[in-house]
Every structure is written in C-alpha cells, then in structure tokens.
C-alpha cells in the first residue's frame, strides 16, 4: 500500500495465467493434446503452425485478472478492495498448480 500511495502514474494489478508451449511432431498429436487441454478446462488453448512447418500447441487457462488501481497518481479503490483482489489472484495462482 505504501508503494501504491507513492505512485504518480497509473497502477494496474495484473495476473497472467499458466501457459505451456509444446512442440509436436505431427498435427494429429497437437490436435489430441488440444482436445485434452480443452476438456481439462484450458479453454484458451490453441495450435499454431509456423511457416517452416513447426507445430506448436499452447495450453492456456482463462484465469486472467487485470484491474486498474490508480490513475495519474490518484488511488481509485480502497485498501479493502485491494486485499480482496489479492485474495482472488492468490486463488487463481493455486488453480494454476
């Protein structure tokens, strides 16, 4: 809170979820992994095929959190709300594991 109160610009609390990149030999392997990932709740997963034919499967969750806390040095939320957000972010971190 001390650092946040001293901030002169915009401050954002940002939590980015787990991401796993897997290089696959065959497209069928990537499709199978994609199906398993989506069925397991990693709904932002996807397959990318590069120009050189490299097949990359990304396993991504939807546990994002991005909340502005201050604007131009002015705190826009209460300390109680920040504690609430940190609790949410910590639970999302546990879900990542």
PDB file of N, CA, C and O in Angstrom, residues 22-91:
ATOM      1  N   UNK A  22       4.069 -26.625 -26.229  1.00  0.00           N
ATOM      2  CA  UNK A  22       4.556 -27.965 -26.553  1.00  0.00           C
ATOM      3  C   UNK A  22       4.757 -28.049 -28.056  1.00  0.00           C
ATOM      4  O   UNK A  22       3.827 -27.824 -28.826  1.00  0.00           O
ATOM      5  N   UNK A  23       6.000 -28.376 -28.487  1.00  0.00           N
ATOM      6  CA  UNK A  23       6.242 -28.582 -29.909  1.00  0.00           C
ATOM      7  C   UNK A  23       5.851 -30.027 -30.238  1.00  0.00           C
ATOM      8  O   UNK A  23       6.279 -30.955 -29.553  1.00  0.00           O
ATOM      9  N   UNK A  24       5.026 -30.192 -31.271  1.00  0.00           N
ATOM     10  CA  UNK A  24       4.519 -31.513 -31.651  1.00  0.00           C
ATOM     11  C   UNK A  24       5.094 -31.928 -32.996  1.00  0.00           C
ATOM     12  O   UNK A  24       5.272 -31.101 -33.893  1.00  0.00           O
ATOM     13  N   UNK A  25       5.372 -33.226 -33.150  1.00  0.00           N
ATOM     14  CA  UNK A  25       5.900 -33.718 -34.418  1.00  0.00           C
ATOM     15  C   UNK A  25       4.835 -33.766 -35.502  1.00  0.00           C
ATOM     16  O   UNK A  25       5.110 -33.474 -36.660  1.00  0.00           O
ATOM     17  N   UNK A  26       3.625 -34.144 -35.128  1.00  0.00           N
ATOM     18  CA  UNK A  26       2.535 -34.304 -36.094  1.00  0.00           C
ATOM     19  C   UNK A  26       1.337 -33.453 -35.674  1.00  0.00           C
ATOM     20  O   UNK A  26       1.089 -33.256 -34.486  1.00  0.00           O
ATOM     21  N   UNK A  27       0.563 -33.006 -36.650  1.00  0.00           N
ATOM     22  CA  UNK A  27      -0.633 -32.233 -36.376  1.00  0.00           C
ATOM     23  C   UNK A  27      -1.624 -33.040 -35.540  1.00  0.00           C
ATOM     24  O   UNK A  27      -2.277 -32.493 -34.649  1.00  0.00           O
ATOM     25  N   UNK A  28      -1.701 -34.349 -35.786  1.00  0.00           N
ATOM     26  CA  UNK A  28      -2.622 -35.202 -35.023  1.00  0.00           C
ATOM     27  C   UNK A  28      -2.261 -35.199 -33.537  1.00  0.00           C
ATOM     28  O   UNK A  28      -3.145 -35.234 -32.677  1.00  0.00           O
ATOM     29  N   UNK A  29      -0.965 -35.160 -33.223  1.00  0.00           N
ATOM     30  CA  UNK A  29      -0.521 -35.095 -31.823  1.00  0.00           C
ATOM     31  C   UNK A  29      -0.997 -33.798 -31.175  1.00  0.00           C
ATOM     32  O   UNK A  29      -1.502 -33.793 -30.050  1.00  0.00           O
ATOM     33  N   UNK A  30      -0.855 -32.706 -31.911  1.00  0.00           N
ATOM     34  CA  UNK A  30      -1.279 -31.406 -31.392  1.00  0.00           C
ATOM     35  C   UNK A  30      -2.799 -31.374 -31.206  1.00  0.00           C
ATOM     36  O   UNK A  30      -3.293 -30.833 -30.211  1.00  0.00           O
ATOM     37  N   UNK A  31      -3.534 -31.963 -32.136  1.00  0.00           N
ATOM     38  CA  UNK A  31      -4.993 -31.993 -32.030  1.00  0.00           C
ATOM     39  C   UNK A  31      -5.445 -32.812 -30.824  1.00  0.00           C
ATOM     40  O   UNK A  31      -6.376 -32.423 -30.117  1.00  0.00           O
ATOM     41  N   UNK A  32      -4.781 -33.922 -30.571  1.00  0.00           N
ATOM     42  CA  UNK A  32      -5.109 -34.744 -29.409  1.00  0.00           C
ATOM     43  C   UNK A  32      -4.821 -33.982 -28.117  1.00  0.00           C
ATOM     44  O   UNK A  32      -5.656 -33.938 -27.208  1.00  0.00           O
ATOM     45  N   UNK A  33      -3.654 -33.357 -28.044  1.00  0.00           N
ATOM     46  CA  UNK A  33      -3.301 -32.569 -26.860  1.00  0.00           C
ATOM     47  C   UNK A  33      -4.277 -31.405 -26.677  1.00  0.00           C
ATOM     48  O   UNK A  33      -4.694 -31.105 -25.559  1.00  0.00           O
ATOM     49  N   UNK A  34      -4.672 -30.771 -27.762  1.00  0.00           N
ATOM     50  CA  UNK A  34      -5.632 -29.672 -27.699  1.00  0.00           C
ATOM     51  C   UNK A  34      -6.963 -30.156 -27.133  1.00  0.00           C
ATOM     52  O   UNK A  34      -7.553 -29.504 -26.263  1.00  0.00           O
ATOM     53  N   UNK A  35      -7.440 -31.301 -27.594  1.00  0.00           N
ATOM     54  CA  UNK A  35      -8.708 -31.856 -27.095  1.00  0.00           C
ATOM     55  C   UNK A  35      -8.638 -32.128 -25.600  1.00  0.00           C
ATOM     56  O   UNK A  35      -9.574 -31.810 -24.853  1.00  0.00           O
ATOM     57  N   UNK A  36      -7.535 -32.696 -25.151  1.00  0.00           N
ATOM     58  CA  UNK A  36      -7.355 -32.999 -23.731  1.00  0.00           C
ATOM     59  C   UNK A  36      -7.283 -31.707 -22.913  1.00  0.00           C
ATOM     60  O   UNK A  36      -7.890 -31.599 -21.845  1.00  0.00           O
ATOM     61  N   UNK A  37      -6.564 -30.713 -23.429  1.00  0.00           N
ATOM     62  CA  UNK A  37      -6.428 -29.442 -22.716  1.00  0.00           C
ATOM     63  C   UNK A  37      -7.781 -28.749 -22.562  1.00  0.00           C
ATOM     64  O   UNK A  37      -8.132 -28.298 -21.467  1.00  0.00           O
ATOM     65  N   UNK A  38      -8.548 -28.677 -23.633  1.00  0.00           N
ATOM     66  CA  UNK A  38      -9.854 -28.021 -23.579  1.00  0.00           C
ATOM     67  C   UNK A  38     -10.794 -28.782 -22.647  1.00  0.00           C
ATOM     68  O   UNK A  38     -11.504 -28.182 -21.837  1.00  0.00           O
ATOM     69  N   UNK A  39     -10.775 -30.109 -22.723  1.00  0.00           N
ATOM     70  CA  UNK A  39     -11.624 -30.923 -21.853  1.00  0.00           C
ATOM     71  C   UNK A  39     -11.235 -30.769 -20.381  1.00  0.00           C
ATOM     72  O   UNK A  39     -12.067 -30.946 -19.494  1.00  0.00           O
ATOM     73  N   UNK A  40      -9.980 -30.404 -20.137  1.00  0.00           N
ATOM     74  CA  UNK A  40      -9.498 -30.216 -18.760  1.00  0.00           C
ATOM     75  C   UNK A  40      -9.737 -28.806 -18.243  1.00  0.00           C
ATOM     76  O   UNK A  40      -9.342 -28.479 -17.130  1.00  0.00           O
ATOM     77  N   UNK A  41     -10.341 -27.956 -19.059  1.00  0.00           N
ATOM     78  CA  UNK A  41     -10.666 -26.610 -18.612  1.00  0.00           C
ATOM     79  C   UNK A  41      -9.758 -25.510 -19.129  1.00  0.00           C
ATOM     80  O   UNK A  41      -9.938 -24.348 -18.807  1.00  0.00           O
ATOM     81  N   UNK A  42      -8.768 -25.857 -19.946  1.00  0.00           N
ATOM     82  CA  UNK A  42      -7.848 -24.861 -20.509  1.00  0.00           C
ATOM     83  C   UNK A  42      -8.415 -24.374 -21.845  1.00  0.00           C
ATOM     84  O   UNK A  42      -7.911 -24.693 -22.916  1.00  0.00           O
ATOM     85  N   UNK A  43      -9.468 -23.545 -21.757  1.00  0.00           N
ATOM     86  CA  UNK A  43     -10.262 -23.172 -22.927  1.00  0.00           C
ATOM     87  C   UNK A  43      -9.568 -22.208 -23.875  1.00  0.00           C
ATOM     88  O   UNK A  43     -10.018 -22.029 -25.003  1.00  0.00           O
ATOM     89  N   UNK A  44      -8.492 -21.552 -23.464  1.00  0.00           N
ATOM     90  CA  UNK A  44      -7.780 -20.631 -24.354  1.00  0.00           C
ATOM     91  C   UNK A  44      -6.628 -21.304 -25.087  1.00  0.00           C
ATOM     92  O   UNK A  44      -5.763 -20.638 -25.630  1.00  0.00           O
ATOM     93  N   UNK A  45      -6.611 -22.613 -25.117  1.00  0.00           N
ATOM     94  CA  UNK A  45      -5.540 -23.353 -25.772  1.00  0.00           C
ATOM     95  C   UNK A  45      -5.681 -23.259 -27.287  1.00  0.00           C
ATOM     96  O   UNK A  45      -6.765 -23.014 -27.809  1.00  0.00           O
ATOM     97  N   UNK A  46      -4.569 -23.469 -27.978  1.00  0.00           N
ATOM     98  CA  UNK A  46      -4.618 -23.399 -29.427  1.00  0.00           C
ATOM     99  C   UNK A  46      -3.405 -24.013 -30.092  1.00  0.00           C
ATOM    100  O   UNK A  46      -2.394 -24.294 -29.453  1.00  0.00           O
ATOM    101  N   UNK A  47      -3.520 -24.208 -31.397  1.00  0.00           N
ATOM    102  CA  UNK A  47      -2.460 -24.803 -32.214  1.00  0.00           C
ATOM    103  C   UNK A  47      -1.988 -23.759 -33.214  1.00  0.00           C
ATOM    104  O   UNK A  47      -2.801 -23.086 -33.851  1.00  0.00           O
ATOM    105  N   UNK A  48      -0.660 -23.661 -33.363  1.00  0.00           N
ATOM    106  CA  UNK A  48      -0.069 -22.763 -34.346  1.00  0.00           C
ATOM    107  C   UNK A  48       0.885 -23.568 -35.218  1.00  0.00           C
ATOM    108  O   UNK A  48       1.671 -24.365 -34.704  1.00  0.00           O
ATOM    109  N   UNK A  49       0.778 -23.356 -36.529  1.00  0.00           N
ATOM    110  CA  UNK A  49       1.710 -23.996 -37.465  1.00  0.00           C
ATOM    111  C   UNK A  49       2.517 -22.880 -38.114  1.00  0.00           C
ATOM    112  O   UNK A  49       1.966 -22.005 -38.787  1.00  0.00           O
ATOM    113  N   UNK A  50       3.828 -22.904 -37.877  1.00  0.00           N
ATOM    114  CA  UNK A  50       4.711 -21.872 -38.416  1.00  0.00           C
ATOM    115  C   UNK A  50       5.001 -22.079 -39.888  1.00  0.00           C
ATOM    116  O   UNK A  50       4.682 -23.121 -40.480  1.00  0.00           O
ATOM    117  N   UNK A  51       5.636 -21.077 -40.514  1.00  0.00           N
ATOM    118  CA  UNK A  51       5.958 -21.140 -41.936  1.00  0.00           C
ATOM    119  C   UNK A  51       6.867 -22.316 -42.269  1.00  0.00           C
ATOM    120  O   UNK A  51       6.760 -22.895 -43.341  1.00  0.00           O
ATOM    121  N   UNK A  52       7.744 -22.664 -41.335  1.00  0.00           N
ATOM    122  CA  UNK A  52       8.654 -23.792 -41.553  1.00  0.00           C
ATOM    123  C   UNK A  52       8.018 -25.133 -41.237  1.00  0.00           C
ATOM    124  O   UNK A  52       8.689 -26.162 -41.270  1.00  0.00           O
ATOM    125  N   UNK A  53       6.738 -25.145 -40.898  1.00  0.00           N
ATOM    126  CA  UNK A  53       6.040 -26.387 -40.586  1.00  0.00           C
ATOM    127  C   UNK A  53       6.107 -26.786 -39.126  1.00  0.00           C
ATOM    128  O   UNK A  53       5.618 -27.850 -38.752  1.00  0.00           O
ATOM    129  N   UNK A  54       6.712 -25.940 -38.300  1.00  0.00           N
ATOM    130  CA  UNK A  54       6.801 -26.242 -36.869  1.00  0.00           C
ATOM    131  C   UNK A  54       5.403 -26.160 -36.260  1.00  0.00           C
ATOM    132  O   UNK A  54       4.704 -25.157 -36.408  1.00  0.00           O
ATOM    133  N   UNK A  55       4.988 -27.215 -35.557  1.00  0.00           N
ATOM    134  CA  UNK A  55       3.659 -27.303 -34.958  1.00  0.00           C
ATOM    135  C   UNK A  55       3.795 -27.054 -33.460  1.00  0.00           C
ATOM    136  O   UNK A  55       4.476 -27.798 -32.759  1.00  0.00           O
ATOM    137  N   UNK A  56       3.129 -25.992 -32.989  1.00  0.00           N
ATOM    138  CA  UNK A  56       3.221 -25.625 -31.584  1.00  0.00           C
ATOM    139  C   UNK A  56       1.814 -25.638 -30.976  1.00  0.00           C
ATOM    140  O   UNK A  56       0.886 -25.056 -31.512  1.00  0.00           O
ATOM    141  N   UNK A  57       1.698 -26.338 -29.865  1.00  0.00           N
ATOM    142  CA  UNK A  57       0.439 -26.401 -29.130  1.00  0.00           C
ATOM    143  C   UNK A  57       0.617 -25.592 -27.854  1.00  0.00           C
ATOM    144  O   UNK A  57       1.575 -25.814 -27.112  1.00  0.00           O
ATOM    145  N   UNK A  58      -0.267 -24.630 -27.608  1.00  0.00           N
ATOM    146  CA  UNK A  58      -0.208 -23.805 -26.406  1.00  0.00           C
ATOM    147  C   UNK A  58      -1.378 -24.172 -25.508  1.00  0.00           C
ATOM    148  O   UNK A  58      -2.529 -24.122 -25.932  1.00  0.00           O
ATOM    149  N   UNK A  59      -1.058 -24.569 -24.277  1.00  0.00           N
ATOM    150  CA  UNK A  59      -2.078 -24.881 -23.277  1.00  0.00           C
ATOM    151  C   UNK A  59      -2.203 -23.642 -22.398  1.00  0.00           C
ATOM    152  O   UNK A  59      -1.252 -23.255 -21.725  1.00  0.00           O
ATOM    153  N   UNK A  60      -3.386 -23.008 -22.459  1.00  0.00           N
ATOM    154  CA  UNK A  60      -3.599 -21.759 -21.715  1.00  0.00           C
ATOM    155  C   UNK A  60      -4.929 -21.810 -20.974  1.00  0.00           C
ATOM    156  O   UNK A  60      -5.932 -22.266 -21.510  1.00  0.00           O
ATOM    157  N   UNK A  61      -4.912 -21.263 -19.768  1.00  0.00           N
ATOM    158  CA  UNK A  61      -6.152 -21.200 -18.991  1.00  0.00           C
ATOM    159  C   UNK A  61      -6.808 -19.832 -19.174  1.00  0.00           C
ATOM    160  O   UNK A  61      -6.266 -18.952 -19.837  1.00  0.00           O
ATOM    161  N   UNK A  62      -7.948 -19.667 -18.559  1.00  0.00           N
ATOM    162  CA  UNK A  62      -8.694 -18.409 -18.660  1.00  0.00           C
ATOM    163  C   UNK A  62      -8.649 -17.622 -17.357  1.00  0.00           C
ATOM    164  O   UNK A  62      -9.482 -16.756 -17.135  1.00  0.00           O
ATOM    165  N   UNK A  63      -7.676 -17.903 -16.520  1.00  0.00           N
ATOM    166  CA  UNK A  63      -7.607 -17.283 -15.187  1.00  0.00           C
ATOM    167  C   UNK A  63      -6.937 -15.913 -15.210  1.00  0.00           C
ATOM    168  O   UNK A  63      -6.069 -15.621 -14.405  1.00  0.00           O
ATOM    169  N   UNK A  64      -7.324 -15.051 -16.116  1.00  0.00           N
ATOM    170  CA  UNK A  64      -6.743 -13.713 -16.216  1.00  0.00           C
ATOM    171  C   UNK A  64      -7.372 -12.768 -15.191  1.00  0.00           C
ATOM    172  O   UNK A  64      -8.512 -12.955 -14.789  1.00  0.00           O
ATOM    173  N   UNK A  65      -6.600 -11.766 -14.827  1.00  0.00           N
ATOM    174  CA  UNK A  65      -7.110 -10.712 -13.955  1.00  0.00           C
ATOM    175  C   UNK A  65      -6.305  -9.453 -14.253  1.00  0.00           C
ATOM    176  O   UNK A  65      -5.075  -9.473 -14.193  1.00  0.00           O
ATOM    177  N   UNK A  66      -6.987  -8.379 -14.605  1.00  0.00           N
ATOM    178  CA  UNK A  66      -6.321  -7.100 -14.847  1.00  0.00           C
ATOM    179  C   UNK A  66      -7.248  -5.990 -14.367  1.00  0.00           C
ATOM    180  O   UNK A  66      -8.337  -5.813 -14.906  1.00  0.00           O
ATOM    181  N   UNK A  67      -6.813  -5.296 -13.307  1.00  0.00           N
ATOM    182  CA  UNK A  67      -7.661  -4.302 -12.654  1.00  0.00           C
ATOM    183  C   UNK A  67      -6.863  -3.026 -12.401  1.00  0.00           C
ATOM    184  O   UNK A  67      -5.826  -3.067 -11.751  1.00  0.00           O
ATOM    185  N   UNK A  68      -7.350  -1.875 -12.895  1.00  0.00           N
ATOM    186  CA  UNK A  68      -6.675  -0.615 -12.565  1.00  0.00           C
ATOM    187  C   UNK A  68      -6.880  -0.266 -11.091  1.00  0.00           C
ATOM    188  O   UNK A  68      -7.977  -0.444 -10.559  1.00  0.00           O
ATOM    189  N   UNK A  69      -5.805   0.210 -10.454  1.00  0.00           N
ATOM    190  CA  UNK A  69      -5.881   0.585  -9.034  1.00  0.00           C
ATOM    191  C   UNK A  69      -5.759   2.088  -8.833  1.00  0.00           C
ATOM    192  O   UNK A  69      -6.374   2.647  -7.935  1.00  0.00           O
ATOM    193  N   UNK A  70      -4.931   2.735  -9.671  1.00  0.00           N
ATOM    194  CA  UNK A  70      -4.790   4.182  -9.557  1.00  0.00           C
ATOM    195  C   UNK A  70      -4.695   4.788 -10.950  1.00  0.00           C
ATOM    196  O   UNK A  70      -4.340   4.108 -11.918  1.00  0.00           O
ATOM    197  N   UNK A  71      -5.025   6.077 -11.017  1.00  0.00           N
ATOM    198  CA  UNK A  71      -4.968   6.801 -12.284  1.00  0.00           C
ATOM    199  C   UNK A  71      -4.331   8.165 -12.028  1.00  0.00           C
ATOM    200  O   UNK A  71      -4.814   8.930 -11.179  1.00  0.00           O
ATOM    201  N   UNK A  72      -3.229   8.417 -12.735  1.00  0.00           N
ATOM    202  CA  UNK A  72      -2.476   9.672 -12.582  1.00  0.00           C
ATOM    203  C   UNK A  72      -2.150   9.949 -11.118  1.00  0.00           C
ATOM    204  O   UNK A  72      -2.273  11.068 -10.626  1.00  0.00           O
ATOM    205  N   UNK A  73      -1.769   8.891 -10.410  1.00  0.00           N
ATOM    206  CA  UNK A  73      -1.359   9.026  -9.020  1.00  0.00           C
ATOM    207  C   UNK A  73      -2.486   9.016  -8.008  1.00  0.00           C
ATOM    208  O   UNK A  73      -2.233   8.992  -6.808  1.00  0.00           O
ATOM    209  N   UNK A  74      -3.733   9.012  -8.467  1.00  0.00           N
ATOM    210  CA  UNK A  74      -4.863   9.012  -7.539  1.00  0.00           C
ATOM    211  C   UNK A  74      -5.360   7.578  -7.344  1.00  0.00           C
ATOM    212  O   UNK A  74      -5.732   6.902  -8.301  1.00  0.00           O
ATOM    213  N   UNK A  75      -5.348   7.116  -6.101  1.00  0.00           N
ATOM    214  CA  UNK A  75      -5.842   5.784  -5.765  1.00  0.00           C
ATOM    215  C   UNK A  75      -7.341   5.727  -6.035  1.00  0.00           C
ATOM    216  O   UNK A  75      -8.098   6.569  -5.545  1.00  0.00           O
ATOM    217  N   UNK A  76      -7.774   4.774  -6.846  1.00  0.00           N
ATOM    218  CA  UNK A  76      -9.171   4.701  -7.275  1.00  0.00           C
ATOM    219  C   UNK A  76      -9.988   3.665  -6.496  1.00  0.00           C
ATOM    220  O   UNK A  76     -11.196   3.579  -6.684  1.00  0.00           O
ATOM    221  N   UNK A  77      -9.323   2.882  -5.645  1.00  0.00           N
ATOM    222  CA  UNK A  77     -10.010   1.821  -4.905  1.00  0.00           C
ATOM    223  C   UNK A  77      -9.559   1.842  -3.450  1.00  0.00           C
ATOM    224  O   UNK A  77      -8.541   2.430  -3.110  1.00  0.00           O
ATOM    225  N   UNK A  78     -10.307   1.148  -2.602  1.00  0.00           N
ATOM    226  CA  UNK A  78      -9.978   1.100  -1.179  1.00  0.00           C
ATOM    227  C   UNK A  78      -8.942   0.010  -0.900  1.00  0.00           C
ATOM    228  O   UNK A  78      -8.750  -0.911  -1.702  1.00  0.00           O
ATOM    229  N   UNK A  79      -8.321   0.096   0.257  1.00  0.00           N
ATOM    230  CA  UNK A  79      -7.375  -0.934   0.682  1.00  0.00           C
ATOM    231  C   UNK A  79      -8.096  -2.276   0.835  1.00  0.00           C
ATOM    232  O   UNK A  79      -7.555  -3.330   0.500  1.00  0.00           O
ATOM    233  N   UNK A  80      -9.318  -2.225   1.312  1.00  0.00           N
ATOM    234  CA  UNK A  80     -10.124  -3.447   1.448  1.00  0.00           C
ATOM    235  C   UNK A  80     -10.326  -4.116   0.091  1.00  0.00           C
ATOM    236  O   UNK A  80     -10.222  -5.345  -0.034  1.00  0.00           O
ATOM    237  N   UNK A  81     -10.582  -3.334  -0.954  1.00  0.00           N
ATOM    238  CA  UNK A  81     -10.770  -3.896  -2.293  1.00  0.00           C
ATOM    239  C   UNK A  81      -9.469  -4.487  -2.823  1.00  0.00           C
ATOM    240  O   UNK A  81      -9.477  -5.552  -3.455  1.00  0.00           O
ATOM    241  N   UNK A  82      -8.347  -3.844  -2.547  1.00  0.00           N
ATOM    242  CA  UNK A  82      -7.049  -4.376  -2.975  1.00  0.00           C
ATOM    243  C   UNK A  82      -6.779  -5.713  -2.293  1.00  0.00           C
ATOM    244  O   UNK A  82      -6.317  -6.665  -2.938  1.00  0.00           O
ATOM    245  N   UNK A  83      -7.086  -5.823  -1.011  1.00  0.00           N
ATOM    246  CA  UNK A  83      -6.927  -7.097  -0.302  1.00  0.00           C
ATOM    247  C   UNK A  83      -7.821  -8.169  -0.931  1.00  0.00           C
ATOM    248  O   UNK A  83      -7.409  -9.325  -1.077  1.00  0.00           O
ATOM    249  N   UNK A  84      -9.033  -7.795  -1.306  1.00  0.00           N
ATOM    250  CA  UNK A  84      -9.956  -8.705  -1.986  1.00  0.00           C
ATOM    251  C   UNK A  84      -9.361  -9.184  -3.311  1.00  0.00           C
ATOM    252  O   UNK A  84      -9.379 -10.385  -3.623  1.00  0.00           O
ATOM    253  N   UNK A  85      -8.801  -8.263  -4.101  1.00  0.00           N
ATOM    254  CA  UNK A  85      -8.191  -8.624  -5.389  1.00  0.00           C
ATOM    255  C   UNK A  85      -6.991  -9.544  -5.205  1.00  0.00           C
ATOM    256  O   UNK A  85      -6.805 -10.500  -5.979  1.00  0.00           O
ATOM    257  N   UNK A  86      -6.190  -9.281  -4.189  1.00  0.00           N
ATOM    258  CA  UNK A  86      -5.018 -10.123  -3.937  1.00  0.00           C
ATOM    259  C   UNK A  86      -5.450 -11.525  -3.552  1.00  0.00           C
ATOM    260  O   UNK A  86      -4.837 -12.508  -3.966  1.00  0.00           O
ATOM    261  N   UNK A  87      -6.525 -11.635  -2.784  1.00  0.00           N
ATOM    262  CA  UNK A  87      -7.065 -12.950  -2.437  1.00  0.00           C
ATOM    263  C   UNK A  87      -7.502 -13.696  -3.704  1.00  0.00           C
ATOM    264  O   UNK A  87      -7.202 -14.877  -3.872  1.00  0.00           O
ATOM    265  N   UNK A  88      -8.176 -12.997  -4.600  1.00  0.00           N
ATOM    266  CA  UNK A  88      -8.599 -13.611  -5.865  1.00  0.00           C
ATOM    267  C   UNK A  88      -7.377 -14.049  -6.676  1.00  0.00           C
ATOM    268  O   UNK A  88      -7.325 -15.171  -7.197  1.00  0.00           O
ATOM    269  N   UNK A  89      -6.371 -13.180  -6.801  1.00  0.00           N
ATOM    270  CA  UNK A  89      -5.166 -13.509  -7.556  1.00  0.00           C
ATOM    271  C   UNK A  89      -4.446 -14.718  -6.950  1.00  0.00           C
ATOM    272  O   UNK A  89      -3.974 -15.597  -7.684  1.00  0.00           O
ATOM    273  N   UNK A  90      -4.389 -14.786  -5.626  1.00  0.00           N
ATOM    274  CA  UNK A  90      -3.738 -15.926  -4.982  1.00  0.00           C
ATOM    275  C   UNK A  90      -4.507 -17.222  -5.238  1.00  0.00           C
ATOM    276  O   UNK A  90      -3.902 -18.283  -5.459  1.00  0.00           O
ATOM    277  N   UNK A  91      -5.841 -17.154  -5.235  1.00  0.00           N
ATOM    278  CA  UNK A  91      -6.642 -18.351  -5.556  1.00  0.00           C
ATOM    279  C   UNK A  91      -6.416 -18.778  -7.004  1.00  0.00           C
ATOM    280  O   UNK A  91      -6.317 -19.966  -7.288  1.00  0.00           O
TER     281      UNK A  91
END
